[in-house]
Short mmCIF file of C-alpha atoms and ligand atoms in Angstrom, two decimals:
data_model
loop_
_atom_site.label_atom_id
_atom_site.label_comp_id
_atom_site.label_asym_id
_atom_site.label_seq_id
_atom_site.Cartn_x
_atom_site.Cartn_y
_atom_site.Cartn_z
CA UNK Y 1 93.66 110.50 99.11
CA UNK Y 2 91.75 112.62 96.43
CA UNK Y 3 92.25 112.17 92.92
CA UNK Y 4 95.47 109.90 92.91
CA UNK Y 5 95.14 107.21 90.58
CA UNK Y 6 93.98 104.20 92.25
CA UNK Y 7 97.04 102.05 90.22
CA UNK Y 8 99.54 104.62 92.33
CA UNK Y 9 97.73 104.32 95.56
CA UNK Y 10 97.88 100.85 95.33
CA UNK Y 11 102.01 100.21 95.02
CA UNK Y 12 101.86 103.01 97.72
CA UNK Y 13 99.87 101.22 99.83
CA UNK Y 14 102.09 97.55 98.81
CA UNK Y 15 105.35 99.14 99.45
CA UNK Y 16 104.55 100.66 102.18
CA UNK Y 17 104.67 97.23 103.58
CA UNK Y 18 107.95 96.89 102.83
CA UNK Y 19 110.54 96.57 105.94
CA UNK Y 20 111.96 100.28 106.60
CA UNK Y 21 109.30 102.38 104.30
CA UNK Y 22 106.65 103.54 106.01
CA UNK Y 23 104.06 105.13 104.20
CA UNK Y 24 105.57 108.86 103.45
CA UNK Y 25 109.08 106.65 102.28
CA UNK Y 26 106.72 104.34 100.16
CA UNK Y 27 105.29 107.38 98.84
CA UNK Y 28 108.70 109.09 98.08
CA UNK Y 29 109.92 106.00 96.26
CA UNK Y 30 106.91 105.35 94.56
CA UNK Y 31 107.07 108.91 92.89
CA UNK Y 32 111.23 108.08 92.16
CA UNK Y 33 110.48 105.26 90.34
CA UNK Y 34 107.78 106.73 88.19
CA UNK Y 35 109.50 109.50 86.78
CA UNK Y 36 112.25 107.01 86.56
CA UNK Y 37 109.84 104.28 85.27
CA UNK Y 38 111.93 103.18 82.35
CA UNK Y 39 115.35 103.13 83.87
CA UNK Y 40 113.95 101.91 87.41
CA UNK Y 41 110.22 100.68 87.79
CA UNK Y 42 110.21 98.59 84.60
CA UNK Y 43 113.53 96.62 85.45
CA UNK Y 44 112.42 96.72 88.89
CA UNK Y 45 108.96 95.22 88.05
CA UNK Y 46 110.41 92.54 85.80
CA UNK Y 47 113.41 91.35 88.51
CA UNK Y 48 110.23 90.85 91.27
CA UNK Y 49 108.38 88.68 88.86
CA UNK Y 50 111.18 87.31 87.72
CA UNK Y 51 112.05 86.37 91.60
CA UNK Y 52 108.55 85.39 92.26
CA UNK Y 53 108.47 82.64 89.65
CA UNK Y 54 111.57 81.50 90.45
CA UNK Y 55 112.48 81.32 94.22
CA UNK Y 56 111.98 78.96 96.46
CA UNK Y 57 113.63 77.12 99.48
CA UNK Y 58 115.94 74.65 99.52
CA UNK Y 59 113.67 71.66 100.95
CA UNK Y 60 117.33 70.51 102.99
CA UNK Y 61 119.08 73.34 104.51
CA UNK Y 62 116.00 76.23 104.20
CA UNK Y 63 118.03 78.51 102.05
CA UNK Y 64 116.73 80.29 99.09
CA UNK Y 65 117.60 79.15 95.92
CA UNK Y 66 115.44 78.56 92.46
CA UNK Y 67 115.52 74.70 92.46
CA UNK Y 68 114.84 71.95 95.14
CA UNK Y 69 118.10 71.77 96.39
CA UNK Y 70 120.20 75.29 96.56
CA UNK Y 71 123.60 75.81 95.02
CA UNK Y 72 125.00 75.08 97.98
CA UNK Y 73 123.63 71.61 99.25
CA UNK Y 74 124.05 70.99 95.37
CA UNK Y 75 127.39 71.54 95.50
CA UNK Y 76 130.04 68.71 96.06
CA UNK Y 77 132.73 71.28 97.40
CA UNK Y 78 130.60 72.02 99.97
CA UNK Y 79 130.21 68.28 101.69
CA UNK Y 80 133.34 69.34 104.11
CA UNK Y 81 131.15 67.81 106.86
CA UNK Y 82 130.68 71.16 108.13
CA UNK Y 83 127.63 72.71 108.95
CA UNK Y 84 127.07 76.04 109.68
CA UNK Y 85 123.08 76.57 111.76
CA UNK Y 86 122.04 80.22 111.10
CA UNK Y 87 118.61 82.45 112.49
CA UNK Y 88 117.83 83.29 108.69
CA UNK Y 89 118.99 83.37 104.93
CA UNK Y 90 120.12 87.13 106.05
CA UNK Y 91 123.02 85.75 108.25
CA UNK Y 92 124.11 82.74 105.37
CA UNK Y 93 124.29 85.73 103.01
CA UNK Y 94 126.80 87.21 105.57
CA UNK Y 95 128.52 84.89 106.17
CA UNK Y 96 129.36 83.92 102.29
CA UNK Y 97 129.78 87.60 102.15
CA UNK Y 98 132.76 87.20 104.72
CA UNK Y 99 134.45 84.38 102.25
CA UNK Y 100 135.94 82.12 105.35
CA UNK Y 101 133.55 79.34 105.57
CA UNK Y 102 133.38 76.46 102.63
CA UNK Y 103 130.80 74.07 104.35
CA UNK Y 104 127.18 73.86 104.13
CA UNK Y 105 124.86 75.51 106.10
CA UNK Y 106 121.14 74.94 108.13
CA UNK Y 107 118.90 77.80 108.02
CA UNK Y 108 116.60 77.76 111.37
CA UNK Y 109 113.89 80.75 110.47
CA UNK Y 110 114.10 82.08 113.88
CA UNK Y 111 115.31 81.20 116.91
CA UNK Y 112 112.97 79.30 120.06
CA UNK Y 113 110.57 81.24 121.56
CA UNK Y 114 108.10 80.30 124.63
CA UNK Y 115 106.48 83.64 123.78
CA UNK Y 116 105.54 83.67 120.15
CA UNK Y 117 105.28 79.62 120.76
CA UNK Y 118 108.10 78.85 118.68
CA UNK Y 119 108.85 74.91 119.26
CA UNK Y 120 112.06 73.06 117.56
CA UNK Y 121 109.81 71.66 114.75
CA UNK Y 122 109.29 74.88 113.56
CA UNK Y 123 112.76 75.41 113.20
CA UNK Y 124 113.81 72.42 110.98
CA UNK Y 125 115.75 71.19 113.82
CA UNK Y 126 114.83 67.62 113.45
CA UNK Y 127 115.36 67.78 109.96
CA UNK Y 128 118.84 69.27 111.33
CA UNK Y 129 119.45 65.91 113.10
CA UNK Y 130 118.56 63.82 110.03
CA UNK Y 131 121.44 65.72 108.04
CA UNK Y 132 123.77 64.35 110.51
CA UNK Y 133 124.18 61.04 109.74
CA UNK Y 134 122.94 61.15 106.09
CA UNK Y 135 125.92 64.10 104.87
CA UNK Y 136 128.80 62.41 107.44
CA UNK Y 137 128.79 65.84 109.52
CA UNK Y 138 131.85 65.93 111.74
CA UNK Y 139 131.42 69.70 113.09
CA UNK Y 140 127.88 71.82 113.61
CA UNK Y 141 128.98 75.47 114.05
CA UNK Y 142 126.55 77.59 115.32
CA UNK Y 143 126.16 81.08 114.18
CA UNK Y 144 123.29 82.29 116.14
CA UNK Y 145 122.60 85.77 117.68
CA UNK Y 146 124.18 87.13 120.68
CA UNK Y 147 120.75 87.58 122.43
CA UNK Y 148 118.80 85.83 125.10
CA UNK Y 149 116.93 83.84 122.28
CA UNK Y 150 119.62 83.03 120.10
CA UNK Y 151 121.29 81.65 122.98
CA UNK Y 152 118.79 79.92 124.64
CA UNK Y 153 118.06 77.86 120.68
CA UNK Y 154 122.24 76.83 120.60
CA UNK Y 155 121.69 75.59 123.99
CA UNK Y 156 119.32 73.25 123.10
CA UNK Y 157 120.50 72.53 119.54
CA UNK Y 158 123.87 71.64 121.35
CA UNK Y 159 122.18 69.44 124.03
CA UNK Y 160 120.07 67.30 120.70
CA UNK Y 161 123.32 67.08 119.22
CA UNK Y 162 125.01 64.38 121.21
CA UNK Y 163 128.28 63.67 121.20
CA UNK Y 164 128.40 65.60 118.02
CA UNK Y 165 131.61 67.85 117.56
CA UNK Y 166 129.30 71.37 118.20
CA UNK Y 167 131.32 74.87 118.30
CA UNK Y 168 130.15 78.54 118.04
CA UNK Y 169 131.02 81.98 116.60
CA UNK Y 170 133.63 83.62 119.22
CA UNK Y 171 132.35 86.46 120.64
CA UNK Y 172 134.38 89.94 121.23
CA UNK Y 173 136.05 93.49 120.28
CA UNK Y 174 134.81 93.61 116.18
CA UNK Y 175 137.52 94.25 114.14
CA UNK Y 176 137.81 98.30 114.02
CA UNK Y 177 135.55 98.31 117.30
CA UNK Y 178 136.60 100.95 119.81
CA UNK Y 179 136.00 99.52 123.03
CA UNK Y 180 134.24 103.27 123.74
CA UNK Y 181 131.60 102.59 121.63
CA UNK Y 182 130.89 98.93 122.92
CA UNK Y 183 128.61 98.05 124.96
CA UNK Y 184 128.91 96.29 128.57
CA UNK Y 185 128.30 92.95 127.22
CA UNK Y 186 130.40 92.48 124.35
CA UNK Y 187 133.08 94.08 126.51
CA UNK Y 188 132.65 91.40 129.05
CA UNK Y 189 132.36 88.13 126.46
CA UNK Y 190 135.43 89.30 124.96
CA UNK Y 191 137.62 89.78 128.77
CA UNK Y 192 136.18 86.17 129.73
CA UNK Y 193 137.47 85.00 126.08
CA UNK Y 194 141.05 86.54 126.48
CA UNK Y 195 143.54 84.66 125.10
CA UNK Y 196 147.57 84.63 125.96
CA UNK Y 197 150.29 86.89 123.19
CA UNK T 1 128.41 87.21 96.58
CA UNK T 2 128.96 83.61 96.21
CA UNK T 3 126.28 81.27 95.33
CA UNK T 4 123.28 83.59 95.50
CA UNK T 5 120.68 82.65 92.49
CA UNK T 6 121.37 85.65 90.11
CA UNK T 7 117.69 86.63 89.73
CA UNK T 8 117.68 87.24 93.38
CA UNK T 9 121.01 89.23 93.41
CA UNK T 10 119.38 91.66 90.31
CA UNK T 11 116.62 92.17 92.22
CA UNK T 12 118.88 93.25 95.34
CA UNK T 13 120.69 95.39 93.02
CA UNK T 14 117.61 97.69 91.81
CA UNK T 15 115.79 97.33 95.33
CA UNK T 16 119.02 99.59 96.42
CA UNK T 17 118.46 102.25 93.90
CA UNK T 18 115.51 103.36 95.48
CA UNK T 19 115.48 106.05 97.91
CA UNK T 20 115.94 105.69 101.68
CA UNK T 21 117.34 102.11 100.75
CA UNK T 22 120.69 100.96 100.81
CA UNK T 23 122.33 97.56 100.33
CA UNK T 24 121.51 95.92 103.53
CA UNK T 25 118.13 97.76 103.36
CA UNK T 26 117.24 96.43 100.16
CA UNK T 27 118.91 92.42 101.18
CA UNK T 28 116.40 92.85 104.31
CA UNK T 29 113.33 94.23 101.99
CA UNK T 30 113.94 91.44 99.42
CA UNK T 31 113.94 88.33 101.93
CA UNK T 32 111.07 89.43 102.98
CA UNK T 33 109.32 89.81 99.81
CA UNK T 34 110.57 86.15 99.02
CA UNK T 35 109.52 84.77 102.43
CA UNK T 36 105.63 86.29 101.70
CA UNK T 37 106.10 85.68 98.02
CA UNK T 38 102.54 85.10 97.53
CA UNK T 39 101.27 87.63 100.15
CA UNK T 40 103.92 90.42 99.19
CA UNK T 41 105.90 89.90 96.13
CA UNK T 42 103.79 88.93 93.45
CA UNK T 43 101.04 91.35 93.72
CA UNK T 44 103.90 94.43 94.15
CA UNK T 45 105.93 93.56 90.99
CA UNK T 46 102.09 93.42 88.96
CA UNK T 47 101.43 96.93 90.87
CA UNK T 48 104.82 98.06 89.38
CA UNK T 49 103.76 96.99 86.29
CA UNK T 50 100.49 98.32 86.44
CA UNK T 51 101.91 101.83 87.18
CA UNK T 52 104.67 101.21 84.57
CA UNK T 53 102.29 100.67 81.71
CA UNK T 54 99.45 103.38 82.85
CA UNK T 55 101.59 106.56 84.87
CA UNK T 56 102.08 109.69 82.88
CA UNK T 57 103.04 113.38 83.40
CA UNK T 58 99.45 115.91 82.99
CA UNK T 59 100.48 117.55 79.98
CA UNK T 60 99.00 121.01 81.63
CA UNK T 61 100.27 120.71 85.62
CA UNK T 62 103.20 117.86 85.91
CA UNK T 63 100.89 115.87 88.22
CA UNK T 64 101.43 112.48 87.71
CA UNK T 65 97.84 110.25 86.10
CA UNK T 66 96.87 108.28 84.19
CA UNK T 67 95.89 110.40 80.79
CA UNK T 68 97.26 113.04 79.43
CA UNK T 69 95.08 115.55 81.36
CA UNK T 70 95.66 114.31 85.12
CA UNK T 71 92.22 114.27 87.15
CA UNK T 72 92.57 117.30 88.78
CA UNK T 73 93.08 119.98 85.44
CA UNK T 74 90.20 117.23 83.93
CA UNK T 75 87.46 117.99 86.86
CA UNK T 76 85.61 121.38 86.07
CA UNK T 77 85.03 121.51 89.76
CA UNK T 78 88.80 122.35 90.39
CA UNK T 79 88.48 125.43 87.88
CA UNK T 80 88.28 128.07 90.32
CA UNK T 81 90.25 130.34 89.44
CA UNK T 82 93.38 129.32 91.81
CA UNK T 83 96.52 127.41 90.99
CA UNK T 84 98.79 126.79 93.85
CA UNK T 85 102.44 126.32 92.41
CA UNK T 86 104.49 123.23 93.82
CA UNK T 87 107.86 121.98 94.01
CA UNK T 88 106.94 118.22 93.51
CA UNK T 89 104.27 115.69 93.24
CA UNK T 90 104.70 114.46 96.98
CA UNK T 91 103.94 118.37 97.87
CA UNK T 92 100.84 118.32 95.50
CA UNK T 93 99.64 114.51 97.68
CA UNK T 94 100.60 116.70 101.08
CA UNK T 95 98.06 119.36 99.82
CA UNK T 96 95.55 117.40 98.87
CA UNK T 97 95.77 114.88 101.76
CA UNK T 98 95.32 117.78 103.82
CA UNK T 99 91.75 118.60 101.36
CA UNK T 100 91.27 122.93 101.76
CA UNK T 101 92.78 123.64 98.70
CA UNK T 102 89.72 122.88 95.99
CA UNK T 103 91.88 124.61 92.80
CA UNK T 104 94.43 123.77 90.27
CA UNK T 105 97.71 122.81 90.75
CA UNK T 106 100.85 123.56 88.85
CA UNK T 107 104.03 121.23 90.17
CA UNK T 108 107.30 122.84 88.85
CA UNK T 109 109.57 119.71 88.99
CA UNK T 110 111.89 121.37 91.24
CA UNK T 111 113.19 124.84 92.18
CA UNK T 112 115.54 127.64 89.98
CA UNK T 113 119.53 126.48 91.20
CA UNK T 114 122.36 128.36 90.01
CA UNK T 115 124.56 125.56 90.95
CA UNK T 116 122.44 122.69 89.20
CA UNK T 117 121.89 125.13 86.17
CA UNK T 118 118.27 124.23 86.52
CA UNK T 119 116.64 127.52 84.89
CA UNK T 120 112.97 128.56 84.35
CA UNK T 121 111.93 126.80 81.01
CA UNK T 122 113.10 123.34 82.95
CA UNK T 123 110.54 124.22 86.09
CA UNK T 124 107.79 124.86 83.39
CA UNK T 125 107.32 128.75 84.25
CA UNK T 126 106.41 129.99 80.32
CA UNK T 127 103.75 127.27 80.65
CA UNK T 128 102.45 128.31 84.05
CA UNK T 129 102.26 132.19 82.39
CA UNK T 130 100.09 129.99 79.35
CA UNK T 131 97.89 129.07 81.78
CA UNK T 132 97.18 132.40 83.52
CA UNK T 133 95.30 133.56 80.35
CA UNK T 134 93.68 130.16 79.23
CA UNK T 135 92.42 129.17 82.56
CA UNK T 136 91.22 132.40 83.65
CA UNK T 137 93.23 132.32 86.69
CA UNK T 138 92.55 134.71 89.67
CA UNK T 139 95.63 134.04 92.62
CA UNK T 140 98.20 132.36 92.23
CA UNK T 141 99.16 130.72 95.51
CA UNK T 142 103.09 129.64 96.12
CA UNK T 143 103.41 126.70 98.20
CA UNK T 144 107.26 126.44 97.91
CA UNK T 145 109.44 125.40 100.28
CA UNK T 146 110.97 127.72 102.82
CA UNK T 147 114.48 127.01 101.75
CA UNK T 148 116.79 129.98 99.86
CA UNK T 149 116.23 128.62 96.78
CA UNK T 150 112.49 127.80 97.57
CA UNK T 151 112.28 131.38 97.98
CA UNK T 152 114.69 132.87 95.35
CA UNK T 153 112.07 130.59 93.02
CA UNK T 154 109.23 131.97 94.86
CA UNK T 155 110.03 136.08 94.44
CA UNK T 156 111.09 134.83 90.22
CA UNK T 157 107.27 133.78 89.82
CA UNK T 158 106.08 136.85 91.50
CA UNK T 159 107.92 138.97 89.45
CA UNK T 160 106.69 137.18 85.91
CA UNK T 161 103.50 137.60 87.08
CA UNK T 162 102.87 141.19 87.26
CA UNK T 163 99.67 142.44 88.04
CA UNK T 164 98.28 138.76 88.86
CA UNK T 165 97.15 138.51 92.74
CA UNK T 166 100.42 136.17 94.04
CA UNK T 167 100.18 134.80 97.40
CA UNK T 168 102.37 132.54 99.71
CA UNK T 169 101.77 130.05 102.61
CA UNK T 170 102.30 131.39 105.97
CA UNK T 171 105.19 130.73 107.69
CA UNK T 172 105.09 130.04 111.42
CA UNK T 173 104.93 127.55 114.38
CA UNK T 174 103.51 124.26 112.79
CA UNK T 175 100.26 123.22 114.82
CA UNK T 176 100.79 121.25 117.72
CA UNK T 177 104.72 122.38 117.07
CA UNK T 178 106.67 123.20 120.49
CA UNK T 179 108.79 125.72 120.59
CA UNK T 180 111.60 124.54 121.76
CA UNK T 181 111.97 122.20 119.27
CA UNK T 182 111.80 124.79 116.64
CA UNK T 183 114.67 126.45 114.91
CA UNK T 184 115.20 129.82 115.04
CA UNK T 185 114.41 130.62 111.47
CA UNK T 186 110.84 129.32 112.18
CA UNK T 187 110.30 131.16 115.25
CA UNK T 188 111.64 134.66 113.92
CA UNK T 189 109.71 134.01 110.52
CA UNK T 190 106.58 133.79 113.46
CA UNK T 191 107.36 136.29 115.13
CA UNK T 192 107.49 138.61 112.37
CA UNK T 193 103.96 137.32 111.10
CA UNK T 194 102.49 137.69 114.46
CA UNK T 195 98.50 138.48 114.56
CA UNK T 196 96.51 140.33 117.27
CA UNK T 197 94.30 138.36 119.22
ZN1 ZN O 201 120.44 74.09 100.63
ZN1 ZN O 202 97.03 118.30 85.65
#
């Protein structure tokens, strides 16, 4: 572009690569925060550096905290010998969002792919089998996607696991869920999964 | 949320504040700034900064640079003797991306609104009459939206501006534009503009 400041173009052009903003959003956003740049792209500019010094993952269960070991693995309350195996950090923030589950959890990345050549090392699986006997796990619950993939990577997390106690998510109706606005799947899972009144 | 670092949960906070981004949005947008940390997050927060410490409003248009004359109003080239009259900065980019317009600009900051008591001194209109005289100004070309107050802002200027030659974009079927996908506004405001052949 003509005569834009080259310091402008180049947040365009960085948050542009942002997940969700494509260039005309990045553009929009970038122009919000400078004529809000003291209420919004100072703070925001200080809370990015701030994160960038200071994040990092959790070198046992992948989440992202700001010291070796998360809050969570940290925590003592948290040995319940549960652990919860999630895709991503995305889906351990939900599910502390949701409140119900006080164990620890295992943060996989992804899920197994033949196509993007995604092998079980990748996803911290052995490590996942090293936790076992070293936190006295009694339960692996696994919280992975509903989708060919997600399925396919409990399968075979299930079959490393042994004679472990291994459970998973139920699936069905969502709470509020009109069964009009389901789709054919989730309608099935959750006939098969019936349960007696 | 439980156990989430509080640097990270600031940052999630102020990612949400910007347009087009909402909570879940911004949760998504920050993991993956954390995940490419070196890549991604690091060099955005010092563009933020960057633009923080250098953006300004041109004292003469309300472009946004780097001085207090923005590159444009500095550039004797651009004197020609036209100033096309904008709502916003992103309309001022849209121009220029689109490089026919080689004259001034003057960005109003917004349009007249009854409702949102936003009046002519706010929208900079004495200063854009200033200008007339002290940049020897020829047409005055109104590149305002084609919305009712867009307009009602458009026919104000025209009538503060007396004798001086006031144009406006053309309205009608955008290029490559189907008409069926067109509402009707556009194809009566098209039809009323129509050209022999
Ligand atoms: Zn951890
Ligand atoms: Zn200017």
């Amino acid at each position: 572009m003509t005569d834009i400041p080259p310091e402008i173009e180049t947040l365009i052009e960085r948050m542009s690569k942002l997940p969700g903003l494509g260039p005309r959003s990045a553009r929009r956003a970038v122009l919000h925060l400078i004529k809000k740049r003291g209420q919004l792209l100072v703070p925001l500019a200080d809370a990015m550096a701030d994160v960038g010094r200071t994040a990092r993952e959790c070198v046992s269960c992948g989440n992202i905290g700001t010291s070796d070991l998360c809050a969570i693995c940290s925590s003592e309350k948290r040995a319940t010998g549960e652990i919860c195996v999630v895709e991503d950090v995305a889906d351990l923030w939900a599910m502390e969002r949701s409140g119900v589950f006080k164990g620890r959890y295992h943060v996989l990345g992804g899920t197994l792919s033949a196509l993007d050549a995604v092998g079980p090392e990748d996803l911290g699986i052995p490590r996942l089998l090293v936790r076992l006997e070293e936190e006295n796990v009694t339960e692996v619950i696994l919280a992975l996607g509903a989708t060919i993939d997600g399925q396919t990577t409990a399968h075979y997390i299930a079959d490393q696991l042994g004679e472990m106690n291994v459970t998973s998510l139920a699936q069905g109706v969502p709470v509020g869920g009109e069964l009009d606005y389901l789709d054919d799947g989730t309608i099935s899972a959750a006939l098969k999964a019936r349960k007696a009144l």
